Short mmCIF file of C-alpha atoms in Angstrom, two decimals:
data_model
loop_
_atom_site.label_atom_id
_atom_site.label_comp_id
_atom_site.label_asym_id
_atom_site.label_seq_id
_atom_site.Cartn_x
_atom_site.Cartn_y
_atom_site.Cartn_z
CA UNK A 967 -37.49 -39.57 4.64
CA UNK A 968 -41.16 -38.97 5.62
CA UNK A 969 -42.12 -42.47 4.31
CA UNK A 970 -39.20 -44.05 6.17
CA UNK A 971 -40.20 -42.29 9.39
CA UNK A 972 -43.84 -43.34 9.09
CA UNK A 973 -43.11 -46.93 8.14
CA UNK A 974 -40.01 -47.56 10.35
CA UNK A 975 -40.81 -45.27 13.18
CA UNK A 976 -42.29 -47.91 15.48
CA UNK A 977 -39.20 -50.01 15.01
CA UNK A 978 -36.88 -47.14 16.09
CA UNK A 979 -38.35 -47.42 19.58
CA UNK A 980 -36.65 -50.81 19.94
CA UNK A 981 -33.13 -49.33 19.33
CA UNK A 982 -31.12 -49.12 22.64
CA UNK A 983 -30.38 -45.62 23.78
CA UNK A 984 -26.69 -46.51 24.10
CA UNK A 985 -26.55 -47.17 20.35
CA UNK A 986 -28.24 -43.85 19.56
CA UNK A 987 -25.87 -42.06 21.94
CA UNK A 988 -22.91 -43.61 20.10
CA UNK A 989 -24.30 -42.48 16.77
CA UNK A 990 -24.95 -38.99 18.14
CA UNK A 991 -21.40 -38.81 19.54
CA UNK A 992 -19.89 -39.86 16.21
CA UNK A 993 -21.97 -37.28 14.35
CA UNK A 994 -21.11 -34.49 16.82
CA UNK A 995 -17.40 -35.35 16.65
CA UNK A 996 -17.37 -35.08 12.84
CA UNK A 997 -19.36 -31.84 12.87
CA UNK A 998 -17.09 -30.26 15.54
CA UNK A 999 -13.90 -30.92 13.47
CA UNK A 1000 -11.82 -31.52 16.62
CA UNK A 1001 -8.39 -31.31 14.82
CA UNK A 1002 -9.37 -27.81 13.53
CA UNK A 1003 -10.44 -26.77 17.05
CA UNK A 1004 -7.11 -27.93 18.46
CA UNK A 1005 -5.27 -25.95 15.82
CA UNK A 1006 -7.31 -22.87 16.63
CA UNK A 1007 -6.72 -23.18 20.36
CA UNK A 1008 -2.98 -23.36 19.73
CA UNK A 1009 -2.70 -20.46 17.23
CA UNK A 1010 -5.67 -18.15 17.42
CA UNK A 1011 -5.64 -14.95 19.49
CA UNK A 1012 -6.41 -15.51 23.17
CA UNK A 1013 -9.66 -13.51 23.06
CA UNK A 1014 -11.06 -15.73 20.26
CA UNK A 1015 -9.93 -18.90 22.00
CA UNK A 1016 -11.85 -17.80 25.10
CA UNK A 1017 -15.02 -17.25 23.17
CA UNK A 1018 -14.56 -20.55 21.31
CA UNK A 1019 -14.06 -22.58 24.54
CA UNK A 1020 -16.83 -20.72 26.46
CA UNK A 1021 -19.28 -21.37 23.58
CA UNK A 1022 -18.43 -25.04 23.60
CA UNK A 1023 -18.77 -25.22 27.29
CA UNK A 1024 -22.17 -23.55 27.37
CA UNK A 1025 -23.33 -25.83 24.57
CA UNK A 1026 -22.34 -28.99 26.53
CA UNK A 1027 -23.54 -27.98 29.97
CA UNK A 1028 -26.43 -25.66 29.28
CA UNK A 1029 -28.12 -25.17 25.95
CA UNK A 1030 -27.22 -24.47 22.28
CA UNK A 1031 -29.48 -21.43 22.27
CA UNK A 1032 -27.55 -19.84 25.15
CA UNK A 1033 -24.32 -20.70 23.47
CA UNK A 1034 -25.30 -18.98 20.21
CA UNK A 1035 -26.44 -15.86 22.13
CA UNK A 1036 -23.26 -15.70 24.13
CA UNK A 1037 -21.03 -16.23 21.04
CA UNK A 1038 -22.77 -13.42 19.11
CA UNK A 1039 -22.69 -10.98 22.00
CA UNK A 1040 -19.06 -11.76 23.05
CA UNK A 1041 -17.89 -11.40 19.44
CA UNK A 1042 -19.60 -8.08 19.15
CA UNK A 1043 -18.04 -6.84 22.32
CA UNK A 1044 -14.66 -8.07 21.16
CA UNK A 1045 -15.05 -6.33 17.77
CA UNK A 1046 -15.92 -3.04 19.34
CA UNK A 1047 -12.95 -3.41 21.69
CA UNK A 1048 -10.56 -4.02 18.79
CA UNK A 1049 -12.02 -1.13 16.83
CA UNK A 1050 -11.32 1.32 19.69
CA UNK A 1051 -7.64 0.46 19.30
CA UNK A 1052 -7.56 1.40 15.63
CA UNK A 1053 -6.56 5.06 15.18
CA UNK A 1054 -9.04 7.16 13.24
CA UNK A 1055 -6.25 8.90 11.35
CA UNK A 1056 -2.50 8.35 11.08
CA UNK A 1057 0.06 10.84 9.92
CA UNK A 1058 2.11 9.71 6.95
CA UNK A 1059 5.67 9.82 8.14
CA UNK A 1060 8.86 8.36 6.66
CA UNK A 1061 10.54 5.40 8.28
CA UNK A 1062 14.23 5.14 9.20
CA UNK A 1063 15.00 4.60 5.53
CA UNK A 1064 13.15 7.73 4.52
CA UNK A 1065 10.28 5.78 2.91
CA UNK A 1066 6.59 6.23 3.66
CA UNK A 1067 5.34 2.64 3.51
CA UNK A 1068 1.64 3.35 3.13
CA UNK A 1069 1.94 5.14 -0.22
CA UNK A 1070 3.80 4.81 -3.51
CA UNK A 1071 7.41 5.86 -3.86
CA UNK A 1072 6.42 8.90 -5.95
CA UNK A 1073 3.95 10.15 -3.42
CA UNK A 1074 6.43 9.42 -0.54
CA UNK A 1075 9.07 11.57 -2.22
CA UNK A 1076 6.52 14.37 -2.78
CA UNK A 1077 5.44 14.27 0.92
CA UNK A 1078 9.03 14.55 2.05
CA UNK A 1079 9.72 17.37 -0.40
CA UNK A 1080 6.82 19.32 1.17
CA UNK A 1081 7.33 19.19 5.01
CA UNK A 1082 5.14 22.34 5.20
CA UNK A 1083 2.08 20.16 4.39
CA UNK A 1084 0.72 17.61 6.91
CA UNK A 1085 -0.72 14.48 5.29
CA UNK A 1086 -2.95 12.10 7.21
CA UNK A 1087 -4.58 8.89 6.05
CA UNK A 1088 -7.93 7.98 7.56
CA UNK A 1089 -8.88 4.43 8.72
CA UNK A 1090 -11.32 2.29 6.87
CA UNK A 1091 -14.19 3.09 9.28
CA UNK A 1092 -14.87 6.57 10.60
CA UNK A 1093 -17.33 5.94 13.34
CA UNK A 1094 -18.12 6.57 17.04
CA UNK A 1095 -15.34 4.19 18.16
CA UNK A 1096 -12.56 6.46 16.93
CA UNK A 1097 -14.18 9.91 16.83
CA UNK A 1098 -12.35 11.29 19.91
CA UNK A 1099 -8.88 10.13 18.72
CA UNK A 1100 -9.62 11.26 15.16
CA UNK A 1101 -10.53 14.80 16.32
CA UNK A 1102 -7.45 15.05 18.59
CA UNK A 1103 -5.04 13.87 15.90
CA UNK A 1104 -6.22 16.47 13.39
CA UNK A 1105 -6.62 19.47 15.68
CA UNK A 1106 -3.63 19.04 18.01
CA UNK A 1107 -1.40 22.02 17.18
CA UNK A 1108 -1.40 21.29 13.45
CA UNK A 1109 -0.14 24.35 11.55
CA UNK A 1110 -0.19 24.84 7.79
CA UNK A 1111 -2.22 22.99 5.19
CA UNK A 1112 -3.57 19.63 6.05
CA UNK A 1113 -4.55 16.80 3.69
CA UNK A 1114 -6.79 13.99 4.80
CA UNK A 1115 -6.30 10.99 2.45
CA UNK A 1116 -9.53 9.02 2.46
CA UNK A 1117 -8.62 6.15 0.13
CA UNK A 1118 -9.31 3.49 2.79
CA UNK A 1119 -12.59 4.98 4.22
CA UNK A 1120 -15.53 2.91 2.96
CA UNK A 1121 -17.97 3.85 5.71
CA UNK A 1122 -18.64 6.94 7.83
CA UNK A 1123 -21.56 7.26 10.27
CA UNK A 1124 -23.19 10.35 11.72
CA UNK A 1125 -20.63 10.60 14.59
CA UNK A 1126 -17.81 10.51 12.07
CA UNK A 1127 -19.50 13.16 9.93
CA UNK A 1128 -20.03 15.51 12.91
CA UNK A 1129 -16.39 14.97 13.99
CA UNK A 1130 -15.01 15.71 10.56
CA UNK A 1131 -17.24 18.82 10.38
CA UNK A 1132 -15.86 20.02 13.77
CA UNK A 1133 -12.27 19.44 12.60
CA UNK A 1134 -12.85 21.46 9.45
CA UNK A 1135 -14.54 24.27 11.36
CA UNK A 1136 -11.81 24.39 14.02
CA UNK A 1137 -9.01 24.60 11.44
CA UNK A 1138 -11.01 27.31 9.50
CA UNK A 1139 -11.19 29.34 12.71
CA UNK A 1140 -7.47 29.03 13.09
CA UNK A 1141 -7.00 30.14 9.51
CA UNK A 1142 -5.71 26.86 8.30
CA UNK A 1143 -6.62 25.08 5.08
CA UNK A 1144 -8.03 21.58 5.05
CA UNK A 1145 -8.08 19.33 1.96
CA UNK A 1146 -9.65 15.98 1.21
CA UNK A 1147 -8.24 13.54 -1.34
CA UNK A 1148 -8.97 10.12 -2.84
CA UNK A 1149 -12.56 9.91 -1.56
CA UNK A 1150 -14.39 6.72 -2.41
CA UNK A 1151 -17.59 7.32 -4.44
CA UNK A 1152 -19.92 5.91 -1.82
CA UNK A 1153 -18.34 8.10 0.85
CA UNK A 1154 -18.26 11.21 -1.25
CA UNK A 1155 -22.04 10.94 -1.74
CA UNK A 1156 -22.51 10.91 2.04
CA UNK A 1157 -20.17 13.85 2.56
CA UNK A 1158 -21.95 15.85 -0.18
CA UNK A 1159 -25.34 15.25 1.26
CA UNK A 1160 -24.12 16.24 4.74
CA UNK A 1161 -22.66 19.52 3.43
CA UNK A 1162 -19.08 18.68 4.16
CA UNK A 1163 -17.92 19.02 0.58
CA UNK A 1164 -19.17 22.61 0.49
CA UNK A 1165 -17.78 23.29 3.97
CA UNK A 1166 -14.32 22.16 3.01
CA UNK A 1167 -14.68 23.87 -0.38
CA UNK A 1168 -14.92 22.04 -3.67
CA UNK A 1169 -11.62 23.56 -4.66
CA UNK A 1170 -10.08 21.66 -1.71
CA UNK A 1171 -11.31 18.23 -2.76
CA UNK A 1172 -8.96 16.29 -5.02
CA UNK A 1173 -9.02 12.93 -6.76
CA UNK A 1174 -5.36 12.26 -6.00
CA UNK A 1175 -3.25 13.33 -2.91
CA UNK A 1176 -0.50 14.35 -5.32
CA UNK A 1177 -2.84 16.95 -6.86
CA UNK A 1178 -3.71 18.28 -3.35
CA UNK A 1179 -0.03 18.75 -2.55
CA UNK A 1180 0.76 20.46 -5.76
CA UNK A 1181 -2.13 22.86 -5.25
CA UNK A 1182 -0.42 24.53 -2.29
CA UNK A 1183 1.94 27.33 -3.56
CA UNK A 1184 5.47 27.12 -2.37
CA UNK A 1185 5.88 30.96 -2.24
CA UNK A 1186 2.82 31.32 -0.04
CA UNK A 1187 4.48 29.13 2.55
CA UNK A 1188 7.72 30.92 2.90
CA UNK A 1189 9.49 29.62 -0.13
CA UNK A 1190 9.93 26.01 1.07
#
């Protein structure tokens, strides 16, 4: 390529700009994958379509650098906006057919057999975006033992740690028991270093949610 540029470079100056423009247009059209863009515009979420079209427009009328910057920033804002809509924790409740869809049939039957125990499943990301909703869900007039199922949690930041700590302390002040189950190894290390495992009590940390439910005596809860 270097040799061709050095040897044929002077000849390139005689190529009409209209020809180079046509070549450039053809290359750009192939790179853009127009049929794929049309499909995305028709089927993708409206927020994504807006970012796509805006990025294309900025590339055409301003500069590629501005388009890249806008695309990255807009995508980040959109991601945070979507994350704020995801609940930090969701109570495991049966549907109209009496089946808890998020868990196995065995665990679903066990949860229904023990209505005295509240079981929540945490979202995959415990972070600043859901801290307020997470704390509200777990402290809003919840009586009796509470199990927080953390199977789907693969990341927890400092805000999430502080929020979980406050939830455990609040329930302890109310004389209520809090249990954690199905903690991923990478998350358990973070909880342990932060002191949350000791705060909850190692006897209240379980590998399986089934074990956590079975650890609560029936007699102690009114013979349910």
